[in-house]
Structures are given as structure tokens and as C-alpha cells.
Coordinates of C-alpha atoms in Angstrom, one line a residue:
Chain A
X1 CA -14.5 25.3 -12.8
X2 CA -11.8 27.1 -11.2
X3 CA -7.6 26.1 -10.5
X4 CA -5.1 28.3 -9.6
X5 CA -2.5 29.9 -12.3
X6 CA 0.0 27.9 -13.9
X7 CA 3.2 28.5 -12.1
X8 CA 5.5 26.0 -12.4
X9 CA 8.9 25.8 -11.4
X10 CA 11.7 26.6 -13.8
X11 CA 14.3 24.1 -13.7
X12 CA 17.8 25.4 -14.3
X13 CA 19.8 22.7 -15.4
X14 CA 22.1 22.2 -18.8
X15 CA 20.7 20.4 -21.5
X16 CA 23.4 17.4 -20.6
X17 CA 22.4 17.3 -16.7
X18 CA 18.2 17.4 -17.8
X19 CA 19.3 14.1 -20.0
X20 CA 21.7 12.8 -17.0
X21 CA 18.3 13.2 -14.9
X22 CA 16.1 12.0 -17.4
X23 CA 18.0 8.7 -18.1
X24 CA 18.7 8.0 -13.9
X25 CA 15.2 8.8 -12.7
X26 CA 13.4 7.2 -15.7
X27 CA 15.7 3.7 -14.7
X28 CA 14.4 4.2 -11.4
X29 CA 10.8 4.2 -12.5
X30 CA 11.4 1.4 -14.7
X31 CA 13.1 -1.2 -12.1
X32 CA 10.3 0.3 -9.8
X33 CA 7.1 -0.8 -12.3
X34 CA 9.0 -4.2 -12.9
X35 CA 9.0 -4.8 -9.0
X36 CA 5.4 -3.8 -9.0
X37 CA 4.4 -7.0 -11.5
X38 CA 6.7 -9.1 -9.9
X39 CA 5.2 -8.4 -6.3
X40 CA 2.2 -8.5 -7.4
X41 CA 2.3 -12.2 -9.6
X42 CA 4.9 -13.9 -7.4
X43 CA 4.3 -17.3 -5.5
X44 CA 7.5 -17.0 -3.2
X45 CA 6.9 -18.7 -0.2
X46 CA 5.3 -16.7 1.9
X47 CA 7.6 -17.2 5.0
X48 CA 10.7 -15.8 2.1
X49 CA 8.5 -12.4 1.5
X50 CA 8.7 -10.5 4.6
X51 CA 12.7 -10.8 4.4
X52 CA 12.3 -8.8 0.5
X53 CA 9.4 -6.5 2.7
X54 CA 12.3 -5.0 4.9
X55 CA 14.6 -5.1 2.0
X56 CA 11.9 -2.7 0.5
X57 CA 11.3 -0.6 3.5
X58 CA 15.0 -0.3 3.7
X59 CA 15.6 1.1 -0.1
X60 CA 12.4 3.7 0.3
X61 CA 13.6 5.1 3.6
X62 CA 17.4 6.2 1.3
X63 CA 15.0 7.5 -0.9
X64 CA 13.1 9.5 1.3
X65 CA 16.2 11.0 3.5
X66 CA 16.0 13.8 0.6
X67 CA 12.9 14.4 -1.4
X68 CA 10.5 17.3 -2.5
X69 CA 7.5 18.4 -0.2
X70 CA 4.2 16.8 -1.5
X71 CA 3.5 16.2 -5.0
X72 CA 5.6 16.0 -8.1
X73 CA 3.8 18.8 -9.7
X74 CA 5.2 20.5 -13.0
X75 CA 8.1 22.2 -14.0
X76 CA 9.5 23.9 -16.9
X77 CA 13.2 24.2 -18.3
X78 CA 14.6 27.2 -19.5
X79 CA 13.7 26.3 -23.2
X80 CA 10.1 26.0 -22.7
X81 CA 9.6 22.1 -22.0
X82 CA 7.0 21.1 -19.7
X83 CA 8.1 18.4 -17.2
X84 CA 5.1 16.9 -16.8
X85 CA 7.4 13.5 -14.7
X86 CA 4.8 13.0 -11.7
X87 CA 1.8 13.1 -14.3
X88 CA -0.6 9.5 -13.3
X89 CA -0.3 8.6 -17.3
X90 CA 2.7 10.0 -19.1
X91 CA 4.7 10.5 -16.0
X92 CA 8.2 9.1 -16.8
X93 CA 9.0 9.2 -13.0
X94 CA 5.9 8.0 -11.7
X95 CA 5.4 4.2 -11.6
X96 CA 2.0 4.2 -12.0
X97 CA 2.2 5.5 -15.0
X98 CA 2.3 3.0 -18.0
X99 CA 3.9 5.7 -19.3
X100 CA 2.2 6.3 -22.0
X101 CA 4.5 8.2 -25.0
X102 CA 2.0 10.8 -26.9
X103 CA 2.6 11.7 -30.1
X104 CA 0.6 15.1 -31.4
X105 CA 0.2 16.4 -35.0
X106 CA -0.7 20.6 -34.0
X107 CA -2.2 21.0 -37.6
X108 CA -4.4 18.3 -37.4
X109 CA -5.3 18.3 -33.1
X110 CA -4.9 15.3 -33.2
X111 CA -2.9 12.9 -30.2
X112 CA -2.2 9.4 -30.4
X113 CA 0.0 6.6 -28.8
X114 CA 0.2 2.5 -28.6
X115 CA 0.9 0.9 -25.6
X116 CA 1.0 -2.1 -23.4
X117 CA -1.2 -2.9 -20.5
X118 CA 0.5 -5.6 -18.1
X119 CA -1.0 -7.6 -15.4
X120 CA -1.0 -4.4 -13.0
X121 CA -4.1 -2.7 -14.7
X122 CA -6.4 -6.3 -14.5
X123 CA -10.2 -5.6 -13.7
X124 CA -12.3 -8.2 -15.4
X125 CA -9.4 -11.8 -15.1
X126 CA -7.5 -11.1 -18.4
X127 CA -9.0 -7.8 -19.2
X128 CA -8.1 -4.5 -19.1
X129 CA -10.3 -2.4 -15.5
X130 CA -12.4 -0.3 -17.7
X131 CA -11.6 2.7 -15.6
X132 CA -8.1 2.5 -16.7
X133 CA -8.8 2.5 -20.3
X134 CA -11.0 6.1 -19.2
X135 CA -7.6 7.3 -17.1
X136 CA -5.4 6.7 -20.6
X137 CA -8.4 7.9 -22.6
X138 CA -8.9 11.3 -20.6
X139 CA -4.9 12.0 -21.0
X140 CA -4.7 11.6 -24.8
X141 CA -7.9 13.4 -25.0
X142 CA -6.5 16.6 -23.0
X143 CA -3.4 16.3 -25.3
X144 CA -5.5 16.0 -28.3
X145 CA -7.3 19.2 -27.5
X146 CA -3.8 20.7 -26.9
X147 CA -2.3 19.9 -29.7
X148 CA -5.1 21.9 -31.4
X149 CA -3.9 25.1 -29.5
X150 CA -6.9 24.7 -27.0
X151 CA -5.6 23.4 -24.2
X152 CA -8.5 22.7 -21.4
X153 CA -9.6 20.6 -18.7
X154 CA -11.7 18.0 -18.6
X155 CA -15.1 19.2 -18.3
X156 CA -17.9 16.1 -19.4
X157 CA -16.0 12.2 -20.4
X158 CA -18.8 9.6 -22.1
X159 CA -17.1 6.5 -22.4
X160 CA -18.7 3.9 -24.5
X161 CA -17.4 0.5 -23.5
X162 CA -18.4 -1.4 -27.1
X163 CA -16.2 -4.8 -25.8
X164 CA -13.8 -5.9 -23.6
X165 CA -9.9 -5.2 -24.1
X166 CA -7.9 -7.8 -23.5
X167 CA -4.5 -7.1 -21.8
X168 CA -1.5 -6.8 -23.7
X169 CA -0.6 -4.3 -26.5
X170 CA -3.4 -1.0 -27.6
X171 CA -3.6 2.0 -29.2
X172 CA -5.5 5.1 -29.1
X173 CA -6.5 7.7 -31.1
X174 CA -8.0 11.3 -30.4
X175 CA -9.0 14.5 -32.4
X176 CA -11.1 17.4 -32.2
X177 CA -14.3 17.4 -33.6
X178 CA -15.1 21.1 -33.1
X179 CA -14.5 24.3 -31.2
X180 CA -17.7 26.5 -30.2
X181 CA -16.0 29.8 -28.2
X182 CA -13.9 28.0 -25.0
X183 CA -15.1 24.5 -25.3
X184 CA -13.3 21.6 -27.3
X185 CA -15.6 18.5 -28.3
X186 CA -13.0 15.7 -28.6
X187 CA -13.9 12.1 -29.9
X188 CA -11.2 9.5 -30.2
X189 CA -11.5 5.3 -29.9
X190 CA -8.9 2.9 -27.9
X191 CA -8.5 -0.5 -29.9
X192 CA -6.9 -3.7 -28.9
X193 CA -4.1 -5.8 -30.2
X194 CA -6.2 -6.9 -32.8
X195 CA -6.5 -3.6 -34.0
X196 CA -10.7 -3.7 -33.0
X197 CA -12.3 -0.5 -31.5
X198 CA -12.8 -1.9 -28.0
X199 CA -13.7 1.3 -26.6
X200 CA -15.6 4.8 -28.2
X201 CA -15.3 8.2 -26.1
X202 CA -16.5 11.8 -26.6
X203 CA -14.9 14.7 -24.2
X204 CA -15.7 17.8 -23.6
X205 CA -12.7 20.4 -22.8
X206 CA -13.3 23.7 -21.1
X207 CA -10.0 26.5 -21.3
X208 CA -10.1 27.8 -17.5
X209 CA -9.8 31.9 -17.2
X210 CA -6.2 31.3 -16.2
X211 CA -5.2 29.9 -19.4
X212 CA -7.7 32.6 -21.2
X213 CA -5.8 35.3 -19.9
X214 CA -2.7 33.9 -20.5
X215 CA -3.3 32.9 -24.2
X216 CA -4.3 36.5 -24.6
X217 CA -1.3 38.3 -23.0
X218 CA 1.3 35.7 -24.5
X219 CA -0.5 34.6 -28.0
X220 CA -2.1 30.9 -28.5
X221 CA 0.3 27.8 -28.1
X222 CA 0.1 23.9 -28.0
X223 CA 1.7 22.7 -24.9
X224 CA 4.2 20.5 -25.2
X225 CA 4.6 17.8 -22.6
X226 CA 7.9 15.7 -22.2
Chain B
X1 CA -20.1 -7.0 -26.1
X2 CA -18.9 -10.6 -25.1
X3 CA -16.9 -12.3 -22.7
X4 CA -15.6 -15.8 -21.7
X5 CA -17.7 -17.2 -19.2
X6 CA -16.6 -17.0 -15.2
X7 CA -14.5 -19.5 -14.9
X8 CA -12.0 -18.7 -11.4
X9 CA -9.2 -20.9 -9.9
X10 CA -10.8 -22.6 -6.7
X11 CA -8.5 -21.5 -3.7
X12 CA -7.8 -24.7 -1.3
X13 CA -6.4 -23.0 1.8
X14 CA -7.7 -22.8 5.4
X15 CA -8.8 -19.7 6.6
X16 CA -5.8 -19.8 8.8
X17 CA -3.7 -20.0 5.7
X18 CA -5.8 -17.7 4.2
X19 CA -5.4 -15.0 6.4
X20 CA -1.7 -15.0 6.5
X21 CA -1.6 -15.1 2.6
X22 CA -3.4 -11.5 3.0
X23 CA -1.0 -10.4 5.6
X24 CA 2.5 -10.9 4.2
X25 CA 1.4 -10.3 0.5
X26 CA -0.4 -7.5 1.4
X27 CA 2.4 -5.9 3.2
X28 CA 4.7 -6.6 0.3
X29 CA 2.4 -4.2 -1.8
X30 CA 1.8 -1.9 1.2
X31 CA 5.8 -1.7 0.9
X32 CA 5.9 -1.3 -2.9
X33 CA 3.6 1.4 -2.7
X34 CA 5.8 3.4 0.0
X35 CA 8.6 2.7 -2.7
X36 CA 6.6 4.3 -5.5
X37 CA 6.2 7.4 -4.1
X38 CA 9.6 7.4 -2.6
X39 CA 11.0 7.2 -5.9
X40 CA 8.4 9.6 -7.5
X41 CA 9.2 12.8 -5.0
X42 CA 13.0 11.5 -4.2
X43 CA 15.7 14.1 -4.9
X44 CA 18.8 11.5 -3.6
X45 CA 22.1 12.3 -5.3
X46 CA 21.7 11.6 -9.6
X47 CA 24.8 9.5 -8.5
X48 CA 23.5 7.3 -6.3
X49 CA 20.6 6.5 -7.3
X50 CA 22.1 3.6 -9.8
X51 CA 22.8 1.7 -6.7
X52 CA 19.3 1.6 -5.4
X53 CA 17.9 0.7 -8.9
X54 CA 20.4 -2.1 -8.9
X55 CA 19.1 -3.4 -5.6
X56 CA 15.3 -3.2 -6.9
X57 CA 16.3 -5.6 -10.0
X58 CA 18.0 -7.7 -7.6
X59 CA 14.8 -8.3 -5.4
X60 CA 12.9 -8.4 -8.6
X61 CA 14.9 -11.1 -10.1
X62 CA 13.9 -12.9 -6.2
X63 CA 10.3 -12.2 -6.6
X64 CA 10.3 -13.7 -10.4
X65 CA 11.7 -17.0 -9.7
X66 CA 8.6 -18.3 -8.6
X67 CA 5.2 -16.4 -10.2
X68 CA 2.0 -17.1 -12.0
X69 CA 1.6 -17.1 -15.2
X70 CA 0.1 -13.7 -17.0
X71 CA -2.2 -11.7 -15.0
X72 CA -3.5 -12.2 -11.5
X73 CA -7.2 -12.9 -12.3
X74 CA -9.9 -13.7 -10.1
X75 CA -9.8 -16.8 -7.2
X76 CA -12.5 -17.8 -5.1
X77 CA -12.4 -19.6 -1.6
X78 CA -14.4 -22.7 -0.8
X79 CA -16.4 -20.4 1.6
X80 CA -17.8 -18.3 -1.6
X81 CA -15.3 -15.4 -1.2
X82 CA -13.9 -13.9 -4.8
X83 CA -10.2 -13.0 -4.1
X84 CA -9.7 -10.0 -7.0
X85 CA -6.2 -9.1 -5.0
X86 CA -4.8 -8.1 -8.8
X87 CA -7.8 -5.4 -9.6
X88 CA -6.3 -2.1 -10.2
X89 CA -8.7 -0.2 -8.1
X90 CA -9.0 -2.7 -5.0
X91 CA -6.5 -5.5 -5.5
X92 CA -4.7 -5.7 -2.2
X93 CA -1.5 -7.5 -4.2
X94 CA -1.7 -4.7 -7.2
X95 CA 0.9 -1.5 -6.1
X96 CA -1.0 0.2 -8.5
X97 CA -4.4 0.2 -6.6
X98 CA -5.0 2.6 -3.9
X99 CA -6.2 0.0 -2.6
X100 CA -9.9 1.1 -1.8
X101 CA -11.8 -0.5 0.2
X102 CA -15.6 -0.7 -1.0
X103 CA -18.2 -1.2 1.8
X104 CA -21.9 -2.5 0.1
X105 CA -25.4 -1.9 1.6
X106 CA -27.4 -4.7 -0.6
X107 CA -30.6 -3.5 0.6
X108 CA -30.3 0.4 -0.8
X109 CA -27.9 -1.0 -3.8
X110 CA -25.1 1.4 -2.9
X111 CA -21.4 1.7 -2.6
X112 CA -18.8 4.0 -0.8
X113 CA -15.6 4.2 0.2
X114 CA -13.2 7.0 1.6
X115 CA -10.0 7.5 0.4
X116 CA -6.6 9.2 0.3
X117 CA -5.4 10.2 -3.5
X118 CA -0.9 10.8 -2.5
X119 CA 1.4 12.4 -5.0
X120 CA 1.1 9.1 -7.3
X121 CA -1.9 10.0 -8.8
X122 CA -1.5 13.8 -9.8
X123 CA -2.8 15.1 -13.0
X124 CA -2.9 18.8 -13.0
X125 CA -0.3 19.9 -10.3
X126 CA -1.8 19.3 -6.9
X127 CA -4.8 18.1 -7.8
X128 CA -5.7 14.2 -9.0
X129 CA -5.5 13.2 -12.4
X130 CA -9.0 13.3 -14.2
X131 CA -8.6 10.2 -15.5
X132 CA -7.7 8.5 -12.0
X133 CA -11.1 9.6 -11.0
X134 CA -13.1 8.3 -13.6
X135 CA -10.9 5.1 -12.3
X136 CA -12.4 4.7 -9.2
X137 CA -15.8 5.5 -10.0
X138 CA -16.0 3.1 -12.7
X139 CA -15.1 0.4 -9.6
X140 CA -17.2 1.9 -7.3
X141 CA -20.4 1.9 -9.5
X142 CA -19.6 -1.4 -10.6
X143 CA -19.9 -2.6 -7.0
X144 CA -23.2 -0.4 -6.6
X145 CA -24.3 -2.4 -9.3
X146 CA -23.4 -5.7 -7.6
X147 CA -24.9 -4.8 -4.5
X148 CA -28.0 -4.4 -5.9
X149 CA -28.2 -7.8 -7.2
X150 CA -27.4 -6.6 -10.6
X151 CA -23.8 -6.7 -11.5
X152 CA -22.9 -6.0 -15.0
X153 CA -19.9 -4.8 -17.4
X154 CA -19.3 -1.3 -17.6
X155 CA -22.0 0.2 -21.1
X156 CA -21.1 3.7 -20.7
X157 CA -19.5 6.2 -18.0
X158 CA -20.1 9.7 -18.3
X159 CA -18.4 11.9 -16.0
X160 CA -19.2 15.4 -15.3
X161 CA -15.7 17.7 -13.7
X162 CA -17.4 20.4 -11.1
X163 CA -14.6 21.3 -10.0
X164 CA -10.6 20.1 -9.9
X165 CA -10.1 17.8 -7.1
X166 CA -6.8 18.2 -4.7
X167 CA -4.9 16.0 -3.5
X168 CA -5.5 14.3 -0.5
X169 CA -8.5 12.4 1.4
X170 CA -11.8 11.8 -0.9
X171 CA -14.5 10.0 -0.6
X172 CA -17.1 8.7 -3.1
X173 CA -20.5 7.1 -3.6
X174 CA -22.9 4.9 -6.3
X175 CA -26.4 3.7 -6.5
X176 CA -28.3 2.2 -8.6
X177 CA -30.9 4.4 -10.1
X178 CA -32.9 2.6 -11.7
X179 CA -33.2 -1.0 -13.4
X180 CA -34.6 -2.4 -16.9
X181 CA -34.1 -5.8 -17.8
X182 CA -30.6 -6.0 -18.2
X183 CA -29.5 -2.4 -17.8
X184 CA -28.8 -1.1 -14.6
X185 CA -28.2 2.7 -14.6
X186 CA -26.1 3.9 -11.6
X187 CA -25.4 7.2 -10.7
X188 CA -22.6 8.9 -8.3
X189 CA -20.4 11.3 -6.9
X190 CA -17.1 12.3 -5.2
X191 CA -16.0 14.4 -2.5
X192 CA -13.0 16.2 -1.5
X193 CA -11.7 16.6 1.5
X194 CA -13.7 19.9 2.3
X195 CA -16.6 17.6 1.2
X196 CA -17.6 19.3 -1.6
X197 CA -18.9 17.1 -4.8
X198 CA -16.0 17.5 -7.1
X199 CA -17.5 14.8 -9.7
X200 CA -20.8 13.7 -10.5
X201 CA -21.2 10.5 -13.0
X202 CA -23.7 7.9 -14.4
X203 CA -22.8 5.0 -15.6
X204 CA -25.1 2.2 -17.6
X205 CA -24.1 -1.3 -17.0
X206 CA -24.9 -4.1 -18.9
X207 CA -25.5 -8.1 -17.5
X208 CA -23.8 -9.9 -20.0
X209 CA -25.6 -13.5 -21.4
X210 CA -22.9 -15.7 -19.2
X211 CA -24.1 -14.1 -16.2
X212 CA -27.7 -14.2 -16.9
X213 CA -27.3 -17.6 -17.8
X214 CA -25.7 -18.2 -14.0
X215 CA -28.1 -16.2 -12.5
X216 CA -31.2 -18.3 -14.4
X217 CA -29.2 -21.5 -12.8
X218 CA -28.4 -21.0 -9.6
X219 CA -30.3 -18.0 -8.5
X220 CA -29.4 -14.1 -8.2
X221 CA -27.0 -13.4 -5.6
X222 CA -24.4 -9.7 -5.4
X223 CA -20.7 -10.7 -5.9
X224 CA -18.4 -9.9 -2.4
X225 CA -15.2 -9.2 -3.2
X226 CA -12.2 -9.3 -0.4

């Protein structure tokens, strides 16, 4: 297993202007996941869509005139927050995102949040797609491992499907079972609205050499993701 | 594990009609897409961007008048084809899907598709969210499964991380390892762009009592998506 260091940028804004930025581009993801459902469950007639299609086109070509090269990545403010906004799960500027809010208790490693799956992340017709409770699984599970000042990446995932989950509102819960040198067993269960464990998973977390080093030269800490 | 039985809408459309249902819907989620990532990497004016969020509701509010209700689900044609166009991993209506197209070799039981992963599906900076790949596996050995004559829910994934995968073209590929009354283990990998295995994974999967039931009816037969 190998990645690069972790060498985000630093963003230099005020408190005030990170909220200002916060608060516009979150909107933006917002209206953007509401489109998302409505495109995808409308019955407009089709000769009406390919008028919205160019209104579309139109918007995301004033949106692209000025934008960053490639990926989102992650940056980090002045007071040590890690802007994790492009992230697939808890990206607040990333529409694919849910997002997903994770809380974390540090004494405990332990990482947790409830959230609502809408019509976009279908796979069986009225369930949740099983790999989509493994993408939200394999998030909390890195943050519960984190929050126990062993951050890692993902080395081994065992999901265990027990039934289906039906969409609408779920939680999910992850800890750390134990630490044996640099690897971090985490268990943790997803449940429906019904509050029944839909869904069991055990994950195995490896700290890279980057983060070793790092840890060593700078002393252990949680990483906290906004 | 339990679920209701298969019970899809019947589509009444010519293919005719069918095939321009594909094309303009399809293009309205090809469009959405381009606007997720616009909006993801866009670094337009904190000022202005109100104005385009405003627009977005307004085409929204367009797209909502008319709409099922709930999720998408599954349809099937008179001709036998199941329309999954709201599946998260292949749904060509869901923005959130890549959308991957799975080809099928029923003879060998197998899967594959090739892929590109853009800046909406970033875990780690530059590279794709762990979680997004244990996404499309879980599709992709589901329709391994299928093939085979064996489809099945999702028992358990495990997923093995070689190595992080970048961002960018992937490609990956199921088969069905082995079979024992109702289990069906599948095994799998996926490849970056330098087409090295990145992530290796097996995956158990289960024929639930509905389908056998089916199956003992009307004979065994894969499921084709579109």
C-alpha cells in the first residue's frame, strides 16, 4: 500500500469568508442533488425535456468558465480544519454525496451518523444498492478508526448483508475493536428506519508510512473533517 | 434475508418510443452529470453563484410538476427487457451512476466493464473513494452472478485494497467461482488505468426463496438489464 504525502492546500480565508463559502457552495450542492431526483423521477413530456437539457448545458458551461484543475482534493484552513468538500460521502460540495454528517467521540473511536437515502441510491426497486450502504459504511469506518487517533486506509471491508434496507431514513454506527501495531480492526452495523441491523461489517485499517512518519515527527492526532 | 416478490411495472411503448425515451432522458442525466462536476470544481464568483442556484430550483420546480411517485424501481418491456434506468451503479436516468455499462458472457458466467471514475467520486485526494469501489463491484458481481444463471442478493462482500486507485479510466471484472445450491461465490478485480489490479474481492450471493420459486416455474434464465 503506498499514496503520496498529505499535502493539502492551505486555504487563507477569514473565518467570515470560509462561512460565506461554506453557506454559497453548500446551496449549490443542495439545489444541484434536488435536480438530480427530480431528473431522474420526472415524467415531463419528453418533447419538453431537451428544452430544460440546454437550460442545463447552459448553467454548467458559467460554471466551468472558472474552475480548479481536476479533482476537488483537500485543503486545510489556517486553524487546522480539513476541507474534506469533494469527498464521494461527506463532501458538502459534491452532489453525490448524501452528505453524510459524522459525528466522532475521540475517547471512545467511535463514529456515527443517521441519514436519508432518496430515490438516487435505488439498486433492488425500493431498496437501498447494497454497494452504497458499503461506500457510507467504508467512510464512517475510516472516521471511526480516526477518531481513535489511528487514522488509516482501507485495507480488507467484509460486509455482511443480513436483510435488505429499505430506502428512506438509517443510521450507522462504527468503533474499533482493537489495535495490533499499525492495523485497526473496526466493526460497526448500518440499521434501517426501523431501527433493525440491516447490514454487519468488519474493516481492517492500515496507517500508510506517510502518516507513520508524520504522527512521529508531529505527535498522534484525530483528524477532524468538516 | 427476505424480500417482496418481483413484481415490475410492464412498459407499453413501441420500440420506437422506447428508444427515444432512452435518448432524451438519458441526455437529461448525461447533462446533470456535467452539472455536478461543474459545480463540484467551479471557482465562479461567491457572488454569483446565487443566481445559478436560483435557475437550478427553477428547472427543478419544471421537472417536479410531473414525476413518479418514490423511487424509480425496476420496468420491464413486453420484449423481456428489465429497464433498471434508476440503479445507482448503471441507471442511465440516475446522475448519480457512472453510468457503467456491464457486458455479460453467460457461457463463462462473467462480467466487465471499463470505466472512467472524474472528480465526483474522490476519496483520498486524487484517488477514488474506497467505498465507490466496493460500489461498483458489488454491481458488477451481481451481474456475474446473473450471467451465470444464478442471480442472487448480495450475502457478503469482502474487499481486499492492493493499492489506492487514481482517478481516471478503470476497468473491472467478476466470475462466478463456484456454485452450491443456492450460494454462488463470485470472485473479482479492478484495474487502473496502468492496468494494475488495484482491488481484489469475493462476494457470496444468495438466491432468495421468491426467485427460486420463479425459477422452479418458469425455468432458469440470467436477468438482462438495459
Amino acid at each position: 500500500m503506498s499514496r503520496p504525502p498529505f499535502n493539502p492546500t492551505v486555504v487563507d480565508l477569514s473565518p467570515e469568508q470560509q462561512a460565506r463559502e461554506r453557506e454559497v457552495y453548500g446551496d449549490l450542492a443542495a439545489s444541484v442533488r434536488r435536480l438530480m431526483e427530480a431528473s431522474l423521477r420526472t415524467t415531463l413530456d419528453p418533447e419538453e425535456v431537451p428544452g430544460v437539457t440546454a437550460a442545463l448545458d447552459a448553467l454548467s458551461e458559467r460554471l466551468e468558465q472558472d474552475r480548479i484543475d481536476g479533482a476537488y482534493g483537500v485543503s486545510v484552513t489556517r486553524d487546522g480544519r480539513v476541507r474534506a468538500y469533494g469527498n464521494a460521502v461527506v463532501g458538502i460540495r459534491n452532489p453525490v454525496a448524501v452528505p453524510l454528517v459524522i459525528e466522532q467521540d475521540t475517547e471512545q473511536g467511535r463514529a456515527w451518523s443517521s441519514f436519508h437515502f432518496n430515490a438516487l441510491y435505488e439498486g433492488p426497486p425500493g431498496y437501498v444498492h447494497g454497494g452504497v450502504l458499503a461506500l457510507v459504511l467504508d467512510q464512517i469506518f475510516g472516521e471511526a478508526a480516526a477518531a481513535a487517533g489511528t487514522p488509516g486506509m482501507t485495507g480488507t471491508l467484509t460486509i455482511r448483508y443480513r436483510r435488505p434496507t429499505p430506502l428512506g431514513d438509517c443510521s450507522a454506527a462504527a468503533w474499533v475493536d482493537h489495535t495490533e501495531g499499525i492495523k485497526t480492526t473496526v466493526k460497526g452495523e448500518l440499521r434501517d428506519a426501523e431501527d433493525q441491523v440491516t447490514v454487519e461489517a468488519e474493516g481492517l485499517f492500515i496507517l500508510p508510512r506517510w502518516a507513520r512518519e508524520a504522527i512521529a515527527e508531529g505527535g498522534q492526532r484525530p483528524i477532524r473533517f468538516e
